[in-house]
């Protein structure tokens, strides 16, 4: 078995690794560090939790250990898709450079340009950034990328999802042709393959733990249920979620609850809080300071339930999560693997519950064929739901899907035009008082979460077109060419609805 001391790392880096308590390199580290130290390009196909961050930071630090940064000309660059991931990489750098004198700057949205400019002006060895913020600095004339000797692209597949690929291409073009590139992605979509073929030079390909694998330390359960009425689906799912959490008792020490939509993240967190659970939301529309505070509280064990969107939670390093609850079945099969991978880490046992309704059949099929196994069906608990004349009664939601349910749900999914609906009966939960019209528009809001504007630059036209294609069925009667201003007006309406929900 390879030992860290076999890896030709700088002794000061080895000391920091020992201080971190690592005994042996993980497979991606053992395979990626030697070629990276030789200055070769590396294409790492690995998901989060494999130790991939150290697999690029340790050789980078060793290679940068001797030499000095010049004003405005960083010697290396790490690009990460979200602020949290960038901040996490920065923390890793701090830990591994503790016995060296290397400087770093973190360029992310939500932090003042002035502070960041001052660091860059002084000269940094390592610049860690989200692509949008980096290009903003570049365009303001504050930054030169011609001194970059090593460039890292982390979580490239998520960059693709978030529309960052044109930015990444541009950044590649602004750095010297002779740079070393370390490129990491959990999957190799054709677009990612194209980028690596264009910008990497004869890379060493290192692949660990295929994307489709789910850890054997995770007990998976699928909780299938059919809502009693379409306009109650959201509220009944929340009731079911509460029952699941309760039924796990103290065994559920902490959990991440995933929702597909940002606005649902807020409502689910608010609803859990209203029912006495210790819960808080995290998604891309929250202020950076709030996101950081929430995550810190979760890591410290002060917050038990973190309700999250995929983008916000992606790659976050939270070592001991006992449970993952998928409030929604993810519409991208790989997200299922990422989500449940938040538990059962480092040999610990974990549990992952997924709530599914008949409308999710298609997505479930894709997940099960990706992970090459059926998700074991759990027994859906009795839910207590008092939003009806049968108030307070225990009711067993139907757990088998009738074909009529399926058809009804499918037709509701493809019908994107907002529609007036009768007002709901009085509901005990404050947020359930939201009219079914809102419930309907939530269901229709199939758009995946996008980063905040300051984390992302205005996409190119072809990129916008691709994203629209990803957003699901086009608006009936408007053809494929929906003018942007119409899409914007939808987004505003959605934001207003979220604000209304939050106000209740
Ligand atoms: P990553 O995949 O980079 O997000 O790393 C996942 C977790 O593994 C982090 O908590 C690291 O601190 C930890 N880690 C990285 N390398 C090692 C190692 N060689 N031994 C033990 N833990 C490690």
PDB file of N, CA, C and O and ligand atoms in Angstrom, residues 4 21-26 29 47-54 88 92 96 315 317 319 345, ligand 1:
ATOM      1  N   UNK A   4       2.070   8.099   2.372  1.00  0.00           N
ATOM      2  CA  UNK A   4       2.303   9.495   1.977  1.00  0.00           C
ATOM      3  C   UNK A   4       3.789   9.760   1.770  1.00  0.00           C
ATOM      4  O   UNK A   4       4.186  10.469   0.860  1.00  0.00           O
ATOM      5  N   UNK A  21      -4.082  14.172  10.459  1.00  0.00           N
ATOM      6  CA  UNK A  21      -4.466  12.836  10.925  1.00  0.00           C
ATOM      7  C   UNK A  21      -4.629  11.823   9.797  1.00  0.00           C
ATOM      8  O   UNK A  21      -5.135  10.727  10.032  1.00  0.00           O
ATOM      9  N   UNK A  22      -4.191  12.161   8.582  1.00  0.00           N
ATOM     10  CA  UNK A  22      -4.310  11.189   7.486  1.00  0.00           C
ATOM     11  C   UNK A  22      -3.184  10.174   7.605  1.00  0.00           C
ATOM     12  O   UNK A  22      -2.021  10.555   7.762  1.00  0.00           O
ATOM     13  N   UNK A  23      -3.538   8.902   7.475  1.00  0.00           N
ATOM     14  CA  UNK A  23      -2.504   7.883   7.589  1.00  0.00           C
ATOM     15  C   UNK A  23      -2.020   7.399   6.235  1.00  0.00           C
ATOM     16  O   UNK A  23      -0.834   7.327   5.979  1.00  0.00           O
ATOM     17  N   UNK A  24      -2.997   7.099   5.361  1.00  0.00           N
ATOM     18  CA  UNK A  24      -2.593   6.629   4.031  1.00  0.00           C
ATOM     19  C   UNK A  24      -3.335   7.424   2.971  1.00  0.00           C
ATOM     20  O   UNK A  24      -4.459   7.890   3.200  1.00  0.00           O
ATOM     21  N   UNK A  25      -2.705   7.580   1.787  1.00  0.00           N
ATOM     22  CA  UNK A  25      -3.392   8.314   0.718  1.00  0.00           C
ATOM     23  C   UNK A  25      -4.613   7.541   0.230  1.00  0.00           C
ATOM     24  O   UNK A  25      -4.614   6.304   0.221  1.00  0.00           O
ATOM     25  N   UNK A  26      -5.650   8.252  -0.148  1.00  0.00           N
ATOM     26  CA  UNK A  26      -6.814   7.597  -0.741  1.00  0.00           C
ATOM     27  C   UNK A  26      -6.429   7.188  -2.176  1.00  0.00           C
ATOM     28  O   UNK A  26      -5.423   7.677  -2.709  1.00  0.00           O
ATOM     29  N   UNK A  29      -5.630  10.010  -4.477  1.00  0.00           N
ATOM     30  CA  UNK A  29      -4.383  10.689  -4.087  1.00  0.00           C
ATOM     31  C   UNK A  29      -3.177   9.863  -4.549  1.00  0.00           C
ATOM     32  O   UNK A  29      -2.229  10.406  -5.120  1.00  0.00           O
ATOM     33  N   UNK A  47     -15.734  11.506  -7.474  1.00  0.00           N
ATOM     34  CA  UNK A  47     -16.752  12.310  -6.820  1.00  0.00           C
ATOM     35  C   UNK A  47     -16.243  12.807  -5.481  1.00  0.00           C
ATOM     36  O   UNK A  47     -15.172  12.401  -5.027  1.00  0.00           O
ATOM     37  N   UNK A  48     -17.053  13.656  -4.920  1.00  0.00           N
ATOM     38  CA  UNK A  48     -16.680  14.217  -3.638  1.00  0.00           C
ATOM     39  C   UNK A  48     -16.637  13.117  -2.563  1.00  0.00           C
ATOM     40  O   UNK A  48     -17.327  12.107  -2.687  1.00  0.00           O
ATOM     41  N   UNK A  49     -15.791  13.297  -1.581  1.00  0.00           N
ATOM     42  CA  UNK A  49     -15.674  12.284  -0.532  1.00  0.00           C
ATOM     43  C   UNK A  49     -14.550  11.297  -0.794  1.00  0.00           C
ATOM     44  O   UNK A  49     -14.269  10.443   0.032  1.00  0.00           O
ATOM     45  N   UNK A  50     -13.893  11.422  -1.962  1.00  0.00           N
ATOM     46  CA  UNK A  50     -12.819  10.481  -2.307  1.00  0.00           C
ATOM     47  C   UNK A  50     -11.455  11.015  -1.898  1.00  0.00           C
ATOM     48  O   UNK A  50     -10.444  10.338  -2.071  1.00  0.00           O
ATOM     49  N   UNK A  51     -11.420  12.239  -1.393  1.00  0.00           N
ATOM     50  CA  UNK A  51     -10.137  12.867  -1.053  1.00  0.00           C
ATOM     51  C   UNK A  51      -9.537  13.601  -2.232  1.00  0.00           C
ATOM     52  O   UNK A  51      -8.340  13.868  -2.284  1.00  0.00           O
ATOM     53  N   UNK A  52     -10.378  13.971  -3.198  1.00  0.00           N
ATOM     54  CA  UNK A  52      -9.844  14.575  -4.425  1.00  0.00           C
ATOM     55  C   UNK A  52      -9.247  15.960  -4.187  1.00  0.00           C
ATOM     56  O   UNK A  52      -8.329  16.360  -4.896  1.00  0.00           O
ATOM     57  N   UNK A  53      -9.746  16.686  -3.186  1.00  0.00           N
ATOM     58  CA  UNK A  53      -9.213  18.040  -2.957  1.00  0.00           C
ATOM     59  C   UNK A  53      -7.723  17.967  -2.608  1.00  0.00           C
ATOM     60  O   UNK A  53      -6.909  18.691  -3.176  1.00  0.00           O
ATOM     61  N   UNK A  54      -7.378  17.055  -1.703  1.00  0.00           N
ATOM     62  CA  UNK A  54      -5.960  16.918  -1.352  1.00  0.00           C
ATOM     63  C   UNK A  54      -5.164  16.372  -2.529  1.00  0.00           C
ATOM     64  O   UNK A  54      -3.969  16.653  -2.652  1.00  0.00           O
ATOM     65  N   UNK A  88     -14.300  25.865   0.776  1.00  0.00           N
ATOM     66  CA  UNK A  88     -13.808  24.593   1.320  1.00  0.00           C
ATOM     67  C   UNK A  88     -12.403  24.270   0.812  1.00  0.00           C
ATOM     68  O   UNK A  88     -11.545  23.816   1.562  1.00  0.00           O
ATOM     69  N   UNK A  92      -8.845  23.851   2.900  1.00  0.00           N
ATOM     70  CA  UNK A  92      -7.863  22.783   2.689  1.00  0.00           C
ATOM     71  C   UNK A  92      -6.468  23.372   2.491  1.00  0.00           C
ATOM     72  O   UNK A  92      -5.489  22.889   3.052  1.00  0.00           O
ATOM     73  N   UNK A  96      -3.074  22.635   4.680  1.00  0.00           N
ATOM     74  CA  UNK A  96      -1.885  21.963   4.137  1.00  0.00           C
ATOM     75  C   UNK A  96      -0.685  22.896   3.969  1.00  0.00           C
ATOM     76  O   UNK A  96       0.424  22.441   3.724  1.00  0.00           O
ATOM     77  N   UNK A 315     -20.841  18.810  -2.928  1.00  0.00           N
ATOM     78  CA  UNK A 315     -19.429  18.761  -2.553  1.00  0.00           C
ATOM     79  C   UNK A 315     -19.116  19.260  -1.161  1.00  0.00           C
ATOM     80  O   UNK A 315     -17.960  19.312  -0.775  1.00  0.00           O
ATOM     81  N   UNK A 317     -18.236  19.340   2.517  1.00  0.00           N
ATOM     82  CA  UNK A 317     -17.594  18.324   3.326  1.00  0.00           C
ATOM     83  C   UNK A 317     -18.139  18.361   4.745  1.00  0.00           C
ATOM     84  O   UNK A 317     -17.725  19.154   5.572  1.00  0.00           O
ATOM     85  N   UNK A 319     -18.590  15.728   7.611  1.00  0.00           N
ATOM     86  CA  UNK A 319     -18.158  14.352   7.826  1.00  0.00           C
ATOM     87  C   UNK A 319     -19.211  13.373   8.358  1.00  0.00           C
ATOM     88  O   UNK A 319     -19.314  12.282   7.867  1.00  0.00           O
ATOM     89  N   UNK A 345     -20.338   8.090   5.125  1.00  0.00           N
ATOM     90  CA  UNK A 345     -18.979   8.389   4.682  1.00  0.00           C
ATOM     91  C   UNK A 345     -17.950   7.814   5.640  1.00  0.00           C
ATOM     92  O   UNK A 345     -18.246   7.563   6.803  1.00  0.00           O
TER      93      UNK A 345
HETATM   94  P1  LIG B   1     -12.850  15.475  -0.569  1.00  0.00           P
HETATM   95  O1  LIG B   1     -13.217  14.339  -1.466  1.00  0.00           O
HETATM   96  O2  LIG B   1     -11.638  16.199  -1.033  1.00  0.00           O
HETATM   97  O3  LIG B   1     -14.023  16.372  -0.312  1.00  0.00           O
HETATM   98  O4  LIG B   1     -12.422  14.851   0.868  1.00  0.00           O
HETATM   99  C1  LIG B   1     -13.335  14.202   1.685  1.00  0.00           C
HETATM  100  C2  LIG B   1     -12.841  14.085   3.134  1.00  0.00           C
HETATM  101  O5  LIG B   1     -11.782  13.158   3.246  1.00  0.00           O
HETATM  102  C3  LIG B   1     -12.317  15.374   3.760  1.00  0.00           C
HETATM  103  O6  LIG B   1     -12.883  15.467   5.051  1.00  0.00           O
HETATM  104  C4  LIG B   1     -10.842  15.184   3.875  1.00  0.00           C
HETATM  105  O7  LIG B   1     -10.328  15.902   4.985  1.00  0.00           O
HETATM  106  C5  LIG B   1     -10.736  13.699   4.079  1.00  0.00           C
HETATM  107  N1  LIG B   1      -9.477  13.125   3.565  1.00  0.00           N
HETATM  108  C6  LIG B   1      -8.806  13.488   2.472  1.00  0.00           C
HETATM  109  N2  LIG B   1      -7.721  12.715   2.299  1.00  0.00           N
HETATM  110  C7  LIG B   1      -7.711  11.832   3.322  1.00  0.00           C
HETATM  111  C8  LIG B   1      -6.835  10.754   3.696  1.00  0.00           C
HETATM  112  N3  LIG B   1      -5.782  10.443   2.969  1.00  0.00           N
HETATM  113  N4  LIG B   1      -7.146  10.069   4.803  1.00  0.00           N
HETATM  114  C9  LIG B   1      -8.244  10.382   5.525  1.00  0.00           C
HETATM  115  N5  LIG B   1      -9.101  11.366   5.231  1.00  0.00           N
HETATM  116  C10 LIG B   1      -8.831  12.090   4.132  1.00  0.00           C
END
